[in-house]
């Protein structure tokens, strides 16, 4: 009886951390609900380590590619037009873009837990900002939300 109870408790304990992970969706759309063009919705998202983000492109021309992440091991790129789930395993700030539409301002920010690499993210973004021909204030709005 004790062994069975111990086994049940052990399985419950080992399974518990995964049951706390949350799932979020980021839609990559050509036209947002408020009329914005080339946008990730939401553009800023705060999650916790272990959470999963589902990137859902509205058509075959959208993807998501990180250009800032806490480490090279946590960088990501999704295929064009393919729904993709990314589970975030490292705390920090992730800046990402739609590769074909970056110049149009299709960018986003995911903060995972504490923003341990915020200064690095800001430093990488600064020289990239002039490359956008549209929606130039979008990333600044997202970066202001990092805490």
XYZ file of N, CA and C in Angstrom:
441
model
N 0.825 -1.201 0.000
C 0.000 0.000 0.000
C 0.865 1.260 0.000
N 1.901 1.258 0.840
C 2.778 2.434 0.908
C 3.515 2.659 -0.408
N 3.932 1.583 -1.040
C 4.652 1.714 -2.311
C 3.713 2.284 -3.372
N 2.487 1.806 -3.395
C 1.520 2.319 -4.370
C 1.255 3.809 -4.135
N 1.050 4.219 -2.878
C 0.807 5.618 -2.547
C 2.020 6.472 -2.930
N 3.207 5.958 -2.633
C 4.432 6.680 -2.992
C 4.523 6.850 -4.503
N 4.201 5.812 -5.253
C 4.242 5.863 -6.713
C 3.270 6.902 -7.258
N 2.084 6.940 -6.708
C 1.084 7.917 -7.142
C 1.556 9.332 -6.852
N 2.091 9.554 -5.682
C 2.602 10.880 -5.317
C 3.776 11.283 -6.197
N 4.667 10.356 -6.484
C 5.819 10.640 -7.326
C 5.375 11.027 -8.730
N 4.472 10.280 -9.310
C 3.968 10.597 -10.651
C 3.282 11.956 -10.651
N 2.482 12.233 -9.648
C 1.799 13.524 -9.543
C 2.803 14.649 -9.434
N 3.810 14.481 -8.618
C 4.837 15.509 -8.424
C 5.596 15.773 -9.716
N 5.983 14.713 -10.429
C 6.742 14.865 -11.663
C 5.913 15.486 -12.780
N 4.633 15.241 -12.786
C 3.758 15.777 -13.830
C 3.314 17.203 -13.529
N 3.385 17.627 -12.296
C 2.851 18.927 -11.894
C 3.463 20.116 -12.629
N 4.794 20.213 -12.805
C 5.335 21.401 -13.471
C 4.775 21.620 -14.869
N 4.566 20.559 -15.632
C 4.044 20.729 -16.977
C 2.590 21.184 -16.970
N 1.863 20.895 -15.907
C 0.462 21.292 -15.868
C 0.305 22.789 -15.622
N 1.360 23.448 -15.194
C 1.303 24.882 -14.958
C 1.686 25.695 -16.192
N 2.250 25.065 -17.194
C 2.640 25.775 -18.407
C 1.383 26.258 -19.137
N 1.486 27.437 -19.694
C 0.357 28.029 -20.409
C 0.645 28.055 -21.908
N -0.411 28.202 -22.686
C -0.285 28.326 -24.137
C -0.856 29.659 -24.572
N -0.165 30.289 -25.507
C -0.564 31.581 -26.050
C -0.537 31.500 -27.565
N -1.249 32.397 -28.210
C -1.261 32.462 -29.670
C -0.817 33.846 -30.124
N 0.070 33.855 -31.114
C 0.446 35.085 -31.801
C 0.050 34.898 -33.259
N -0.840 35.761 -33.730
C -1.283 35.712 -35.122
C -0.428 36.646 -35.966
N 0.026 36.154 -37.097
C 0.770 36.967 -38.064
C -0.197 37.292 -39.192
N -0.593 38.565 -39.265
C -1.653 38.931 -40.208
C -1.247 40.083 -41.112
N -1.814 40.085 -42.288
C -1.565 41.164 -43.240
C -2.300 42.426 -42.814
N -3.547 42.266 -42.335
C -4.321 43.388 -41.821
C -4.907 43.004 -40.470
N -4.557 43.775 -39.439
C -5.046 43.513 -38.092
C -6.479 43.964 -37.909
N -7.065 43.627 -36.778
C -8.458 43.971 -36.501
C -8.677 45.482 -36.419
N -7.619 46.230 -36.082
C -7.755 47.684 -35.998
C -7.293 48.385 -37.278
N -7.069 47.611 -38.340
C -6.674 48.184 -39.623
C -5.177 48.309 -39.819
N -4.377 47.984 -38.800
C -2.923 48.037 -38.959
C -2.487 47.015 -40.003
N -1.464 47.388 -40.766
C -0.942 46.496 -41.800
C 0.291 45.762 -41.291
N 0.450 44.524 -41.707
C 1.616 43.697 -41.400
C 1.921 43.722 -39.909
N 1.178 42.919 -39.158
C 1.256 42.992 -37.697
C 1.196 41.605 -37.070
N 1.919 41.463 -35.962
C 1.753 40.311 -35.086
C 0.758 40.721 -34.012
N -0.164 39.851 -33.699
C -1.177 40.176 -32.688
C -1.260 39.054 -31.668
N -0.892 39.325 -30.421
C -0.387 40.592 -29.901
C 1.069 40.820 -30.316
N 1.468 42.078 -30.314
C 2.841 42.438 -30.674
C 3.796 42.304 -29.507
N 3.280 42.504 -28.295
C 4.061 42.282 -27.075
C 3.336 41.223 -26.270
N 4.104 40.261 -25.787
C 3.530 39.175 -25.009
C 4.489 38.839 -23.877
N 3.960 38.714 -22.660
C 4.777 38.275 -21.528
C 4.319 36.887 -21.112
N 5.286 35.961 -21.061
C 5.016 34.577 -20.695
C 6.026 34.156 -19.631
N 5.922 32.934 -19.189
C 6.848 32.377 -18.203
C 7.640 31.230 -18.828
N 8.771 30.919 -18.240
C 9.569 29.789 -18.703
C 8.683 28.538 -18.711
N 8.743 27.797 -19.805
C 7.929 26.592 -19.965
C 6.644 26.817 -20.733
N 6.257 28.072 -20.919
C 5.045 28.371 -21.687
C 5.307 28.182 -23.178
N 4.228 27.953 -23.913
C 4.303 27.731 -25.355
C 3.557 28.829 -26.082
N 4.151 29.299 -27.174
C 3.504 30.280 -28.042
C 3.255 29.607 -29.384
N 2.008 29.687 -29.830
C 1.611 29.182 -31.144
C 1.641 30.353 -32.121
N 2.536 30.290 -33.088
C 2.591 31.305 -34.140
C 1.694 30.830 -35.274
N 0.683 31.647 -35.594
C -0.310 31.278 -36.606
C -0.283 32.321 -37.732
N 0.299 31.990 -38.881
C 0.305 32.935 -40.005
C -1.032 32.915 -40.745
N -1.470 34.091 -41.175
C -2.746 34.165 -41.891
C -2.622 33.689 -43.331
N -1.404 33.669 -43.850
C -1.196 33.167 -45.213
C 0.247 32.703 -45.382
N 0.570 32.234 -46.561
C 1.875 31.614 -46.836
C 3.041 32.590 -46.843
N 2.780 33.881 -46.731
C 3.868 34.854 -46.801
C 4.422 35.255 -45.437
N 3.866 34.731 -44.337
C 4.287 35.148 -42.998
C 5.050 34.048 -42.255
N 5.990 34.494 -41.430
C 6.698 33.599 -40.515
C 7.120 34.420 -39.302
N 7.869 33.806 -38.410
C 8.433 34.509 -37.253
C 9.877 34.047 -37.089
N 10.792 35.011 -37.000
C 12.213 34.708 -36.856
C 12.795 35.612 -35.784
N 13.368 35.007 -34.759
C 13.975 35.817 -33.705
C 15.274 36.430 -34.219
N 15.525 37.669 -33.819
C 16.828 38.277 -34.105
C 17.511 38.714 -32.822
N 16.822 38.600 -31.696
C 17.413 38.726 -30.362
C 16.788 37.633 -29.513
N 17.644 36.913 -28.801
C 17.181 35.917 -27.837
C 18.245 35.818 -26.750
N 17.897 35.275 -25.594
C 18.864 35.213 -24.502
C 20.135 34.427 -24.837
N 20.035 33.458 -25.756
C 21.208 32.692 -26.176
C 20.962 32.154 -27.583
N 22.025 31.725 -28.239
C 21.864 31.196 -29.597
C 21.023 29.917 -29.605
N 21.042 29.174 -28.492
C 20.255 27.943 -28.410
C 18.756 28.204 -28.378
N 18.343 29.407 -27.993
C 16.911 29.696 -27.890
C 16.372 30.500 -29.072
N 17.235 30.776 -30.050
C 16.773 31.468 -31.258
C 15.792 30.566 -31.998
N 14.873 31.167 -32.745
C 13.890 30.374 -33.483
C 13.584 30.999 -34.827
N 13.152 30.175 -35.748
C 12.628 30.628 -37.034
C 11.550 29.631 -37.438
N 10.396 30.151 -37.826
C 9.293 29.301 -38.263
C 9.240 29.315 -39.790
N 8.701 28.276 -40.341
C 8.563 28.178 -41.795
C 7.459 29.120 -42.275
N 7.628 29.623 -43.485
C 6.609 30.481 -44.082
C 5.280 29.740 -44.175
N 4.228 30.401 -43.687
C 2.877 29.874 -43.826
C 2.531 28.674 -42.974
N 3.395 28.280 -42.049
C 3.156 27.078 -41.242
C 2.903 27.450 -39.787
N 1.835 26.928 -39.213
C 1.588 27.080 -37.776
C 2.737 26.396 -37.039
N 3.277 27.078 -36.039
C 4.425 26.538 -35.307
C 4.295 26.842 -33.833
N 4.592 25.836 -33.008
C 4.574 25.982 -31.548
C 6.016 26.083 -31.051
N 6.285 27.120 -30.264
C 7.604 27.302 -29.653
C 7.410 27.299 -28.143
N 8.135 26.424 -27.452
C 8.129 26.414 -25.991
C 9.371 27.140 -25.521
N 9.172 28.147 -24.694
C 10.274 28.995 -24.245
C 10.892 28.431 -22.976
N 12.171 28.103 -23.068
C 12.875 27.428 -21.976
C 13.870 28.322 -21.256
N 14.063 29.540 -21.749
C 15.038 30.430 -21.120
C 14.445 31.824 -20.927
N 14.691 32.356 -19.744
C 14.201 33.676 -19.373
C 14.897 34.750 -20.210
N 14.159 35.801 -20.550
C 14.749 36.921 -21.271
C 13.808 37.531 -22.286
N 14.370 38.438 -23.084
C 13.627 39.161 -24.116
C 13.949 38.550 -25.475
N 12.886 38.305 -26.248
C 13.017 37.791 -27.603
C 12.411 38.834 -28.541
N 13.212 39.365 -29.442
C 12.704 40.241 -30.494
C 12.604 39.385 -31.750
N 11.510 39.530 -32.472
C 11.339 38.712 -33.668
C 10.684 39.525 -34.769
N 10.761 38.987 -35.963
C 10.237 39.667 -37.157
C 9.635 38.647 -38.099
N 8.817 39.135 -38.987
C 8.399 38.355 -40.145
C 9.478 38.630 -41.189
N 10.194 37.610 -41.597
C 11.355 37.805 -42.463
C 11.016 38.594 -43.733
N 9.975 38.230 -44.493
C 9.695 38.986 -45.708
C 9.128 40.389 -45.457
N 8.572 40.636 -44.282
C 7.874 41.908 -44.045
C 8.516 42.772 -42.958
N 9.759 42.483 -42.639
C 10.443 43.282 -41.623
C 10.488 44.761 -42.019
N 10.815 45.038 -43.258
C 10.917 46.427 -43.717
C 9.581 47.164 -43.571
N 8.479 46.424 -43.526
C 7.150 47.010 -43.352
C 6.755 47.127 -41.878
N 7.695 46.779 -40.994
C 7.448 46.945 -39.565
C 6.741 45.786 -38.906
N 6.837 44.599 -39.487
C 6.186 43.430 -38.890
C 7.162 42.803 -37.896
N 7.061 43.275 -36.645
C 7.975 42.882 -35.574
C 7.173 42.592 -34.305
N 7.816 41.899 -33.372
C 7.168 41.608 -32.106
C 8.177 41.372 -30.999
N 7.660 41.358 -29.763
C 8.480 41.128 -28.570
C 7.785 40.104 -27.688
N 8.567 39.130 -27.244
C 8.097 38.196 -26.221
C 9.053 38.313 -25.049
N 8.499 38.596 -23.876
C 9.285 38.621 -22.650
C 8.978 37.346 -21.882
N 10.018 36.598 -21.593
C 9.868 35.351 -20.842
C 10.432 35.590 -19.445
N 9.551 35.653 -18.462
C 9.999 35.908 -17.090
C 10.671 37.269 -16.981
N 11.824 37.304 -16.322
C 12.579 38.555 -16.157
C 13.315 38.912 -17.443
N 13.414 40.198 -17.708
C 14.060 40.702 -18.926
C 15.578 40.771 -18.734
N 16.196 39.619 -18.553
C 17.618 39.566 -18.203
C 18.538 40.113 -19.295
N 18.109 40.140 -20.525
C 18.921 40.638 -21.634
C 18.327 41.897 -22.278
N 17.591 42.670 -21.505
C 16.914 43.855 -22.048
C 17.903 44.834 -22.672
N 18.999 45.130 -21.997
C 19.971 46.091 -22.539
C 20.557 45.606 -23.858
N 20.852 44.325 -23.946
C 21.361 43.761 -25.203
C 20.312 43.894 -26.304
N 19.068 43.589 -25.978
C 17.987 43.681 -26.968
C 17.853 45.109 -27.498
N 17.901 46.078 -26.599
C 17.799 47.482 -27.013
C 18.980 47.874 -27.892
N 20.179 47.398 -27.543
C 21.383 47.729 -28.319
C 21.328 47.119 -29.715
N 20.820 45.909 -29.831
C 20.698 45.270 -31.146
C 19.628 45.977 -31.980
N 18.541 46.384 -31.348
C 17.440 47.009 -32.073
C 17.814 48.374 -32.632
N 18.548 49.163 -31.883
C 18.830 50.559 -32.255
C 19.308 50.705 -33.712
N 20.335 49.989 -34.178
C 20.756 50.159 -35.579
C 19.798 49.536 -36.601
N 18.894 48.682 -36.159
C 17.935 48.054 -37.079
C 16.717 48.933 -37.334
N 16.418 49.805 -36.387
C 15.209 50.633 -36.461
C 15.062 51.393 -37.779
N 16.119 52.027 -38.306
C 15.960 52.777 -39.568
C 15.665 51.912 -40.791
N 15.812 50.610 -40.660
C 15.551 49.723 -41.796
C 14.069 49.570 -42.102
N 13.212 49.976 -41.183
C 11.766 49.846 -41.382
C 11.233 51.071 -42.120
N 10.475 50.819 -43.184
C 9.916 51.929 -43.951
C 8.493 52.276 -43.512
N 7.838 51.356 -42.786
C 6.475 51.571 -42.294
C 6.409 51.182 -40.828
N 5.400 51.667 -40.151
C 5.138 51.285 -38.753
C 6.375 51.459 -37.872
N 7.066 52.582 -38.066
C 8.351 52.786 -37.407
C 8.259 52.915 -35.898
N 7.127 53.291 -35.362
C 6.998 53.437 -33.909
C 6.498 52.156 -33.227
N 6.186 51.153 -34.004
C 5.605 49.926 -33.458
C 6.529 49.252 -32.439
N 7.782 49.029 -32.805
C 8.696 48.339 -31.895
C 8.931 49.158 -30.632
N 9.026 50.469 -30.753
C 9.219 51.316 -29.567
C 8.062 51.117 -28.581
N 6.856 51.023 -29.094
C 5.686 50.791 -28.251
C 5.796 49.457 -27.509
N 6.259 48.439 -28.213
C 6.409 47.120 -27.588
C 7.540 47.120 -26.558
N 8.663 47.743 -26.904
C 9.812 47.763 -25.997
C 9.504 48.489 -24.692
N 8.657 49.496 -24.754
C 8.264 50.233 -23.539
C 7.513 49.346 -22.551
N 6.935 48.268 -23.020
C 6.144 47.384 -22.169
C 6.998 46.370 -21.392
N 8.259 46.240 -21.761
C 9.139 45.302 -21.058
C 9.336 45.787 -19.629
N 9.182 44.866 -18.668
C 9.407 45.257 -17.273
C 10.536 44.487 -16.641
